[in-house]
PDB file of C-alpha atoms in Angstrom:
ATOM      1  CA  MET A1446      82.410-154.813-117.773  1.00  0.00           C
ATOM      2  CA  ASN A1447      79.882-157.114-119.373  1.00  0.00           C
ATOM      3  CA  ILE A1448      76.166-156.833-119.550  1.00  0.00           C
ATOM      4  CA  PHE A1449      73.678-159.273-120.770  1.00  0.00           C
ATOM      5  CA  ILE A1450      70.545-157.812-122.429  1.00  0.00           C
ATOM      6  CA  GLY A1451      68.657-160.366-124.214  1.00  0.00           C
ATOM      7  CA  SER A1452      67.375-160.256-127.435  1.00  0.00           C
ATOM      8  CA  ALA A1453      64.256-157.048-127.790  1.00  0.00           C
ATOM      9  CA  PRO A1454      61.092-159.297-128.041  1.00  0.00           C
ATOM     10  CA  ARG A1455      58.905-159.418-130.611  1.00  0.00           C
ATOM     11  CA  GLU A1456      56.776-156.895-129.610  1.00  0.00           C
ATOM     12  CA  TYR A1457      56.957-153.645-127.375  1.00  0.00           C
ATOM     13  CA  HIS A1458      55.776-154.821-123.702  1.00  0.00           C
ATOM     14  CA  GLN A1459      56.038-151.872-120.994  1.00  0.00           C
ATOM     15  CA  GLY A1460      57.616-154.864-117.829  1.00  0.00           C
ATOM     16  CA  THR A1461      60.587-156.100-120.175  1.00  0.00           C
ATOM     17  CA  VAL A1462      61.299-152.462-121.816  1.00  0.00           C
ATOM     18  CA  GLY A1463      61.286-151.567-117.620  1.00  0.00           C
ATOM     19  CA  ARG A1464      63.279-154.547-117.659  1.00  0.00           C
ATOM     20  CA  ILE A1465      65.942-153.797-119.728  1.00  0.00           C
ATOM     21  CA  ILE A1466      66.522-150.339-118.581  1.00  0.00           C
ATOM     22  CA  GLU A1467      66.395-151.017-115.544  1.00  0.00           C
ATOM     23  CA  GLN A1468      69.901-154.210-116.260  1.00  0.00           C
ATOM     24  CA  ILE A1469      71.473-150.492-118.424  1.00  0.00           C
ATOM     25  CA  ARG A1470      71.019-148.271-115.595  1.00  0.00           C
ATOM     26  CA  ASN A1471      72.607-151.760-112.907  1.00  0.00           C
ATOM     27  CA  GLY A1472      75.241-152.442-115.254  1.00  0.00           C
ATOM     28  CA  LEU A1473      76.466-148.629-116.095  1.00  0.00           C
ATOM     29  CA  ALA A1474      76.044-146.978-112.523  1.00  0.00           C
ATOM     30  CA  PHE A1475      79.773-147.761-111.938  1.00  0.00           C
ATOM     31  CA  ALA A1476      81.818-146.482-114.904  1.00  0.00           C
ATOM     32  CA  VAL A1477      78.916-143.550-115.909  1.00  0.00           C
ATOM     33  CA  SER A1478      79.328-140.379-112.640  1.00  0.00           C
ATOM     34  CA  ARG A1479      76.194-139.050-111.536  1.00  0.00           C
ATOM     35  CA  GLU A1480      78.011-135.655-111.383  1.00  0.00           C
ATOM     36  CA  GLU A1481      80.097-135.543-115.097  1.00  0.00           C
ATOM     37  CA  ALA A1482      78.537-135.931-118.745  1.00  0.00           C
ATOM     38  CA  VAL A1483      80.411-138.524-120.836  1.00  0.00           C
ATOM     39  CA  SER A1484      79.138-137.861-124.770  1.00  0.00           C
ATOM     40  CA  ALA A1485      78.965-141.661-125.677  1.00  0.00           C
ATOM     41  CA  VAL A1486      79.644-144.944-124.216  1.00  0.00           C
ATOM     42  CA  LEU A1487      80.433-147.372-126.097  1.00  0.00           C
ATOM     43  CA  LEU A1488      78.772-150.664-125.791  1.00  0.00           C
ATOM     44  CA  GLN A1489      79.179-154.021-127.763  1.00  0.00           C
ATOM     45  CA  SER A1490      76.940-156.892-129.049  1.00  0.00           C
ATOM     46  CA  PRO A1491      76.560-160.714-128.924  1.00  0.00           C
ATOM     47  CA  ASP A1492      78.139-160.652-131.917  1.00  0.00           C
ATOM     48  CA  GLY A1493      81.062-158.544-130.774  1.00  0.00           C
ATOM     49  CA  SER A1494      80.095-155.811-132.495  1.00  0.00           C
ATOM     50  CA  VAL A1495      80.555-152.007-130.787  1.00  0.00           C
ATOM     51  CA  TYR A1496      78.490-149.254-131.000  1.00  0.00           C
ATOM     52  CA  SER A1497      78.943-146.295-129.975  1.00  0.00           C
ATOM     53  CA  LEU A1498      75.453-145.172-127.724  1.00  0.00           C
ATOM     54  CA  SER A1499      75.208-141.087-128.086  1.00  0.00           C
ATOM     55  CA  VAL A1500      72.417-138.821-127.369  1.00  0.00           C
ATOM     56  CA  ASP A1501      71.876-136.361-130.339  1.00  0.00           C
ATOM     57  CA  ASP A1502      70.143-132.256-129.982  1.00  0.00           C
ATOM     58  CA  ALA A1503      67.046-133.133-129.944  1.00  0.00           C
ATOM     59  CA  GLY A1504      67.239-136.588-127.073  1.00  0.00           C
ATOM     60  CA  SER A1505      66.962-138.696-129.048  1.00  0.00           C
ATOM     61  CA  LEU A1506      69.548-142.021-128.046  1.00  0.00           C
ATOM     62  CA  VAL A1507      72.104-142.449-131.709  1.00  0.00           C
ATOM     63  CA  THR A1508      73.784-146.496-131.906  1.00  0.00           C
ATOM     64  CA  THR A1509      76.485-145.672-134.337  1.00  0.00           C
ATOM     65  CA  ALA A1510      78.809-148.369-135.298  1.00  0.00           C
ATOM     66  CA  VAL A1511      82.062-147.672-134.224  1.00  0.00           C
ATOM     67  CA  PRO A1512      86.259-150.101-134.284  1.00  0.00           C
ATOM     68  CA  LEU A1513      86.715-151.543-131.204  1.00  0.00           C
ATOM     69  CA  GLY A1514      88.692-148.644-129.199  1.00  0.00           C
ATOM     70  CA  ALA A1515      87.634-145.983-131.662  1.00  0.00           C
ATOM     71  CA  ARG A1516      86.454-142.602-129.928  1.00  0.00           C
TER      72      ARG A1516
END
């Protein structure tokens, strides 16, 4: 599954961030269960780099670069 979000805006704009979050939500709706939590999701940037997206105990999002296929 590929989701194209585009580049981050130079300045914070609530509407832009809202659209980005909605694109992520729509793209992940089929991949992530609402009844089962997972520890991380792998995302790929436009340049092909792969990142693990997880959440820490404080609820902050954490991204970590990982080799493609790593967990």
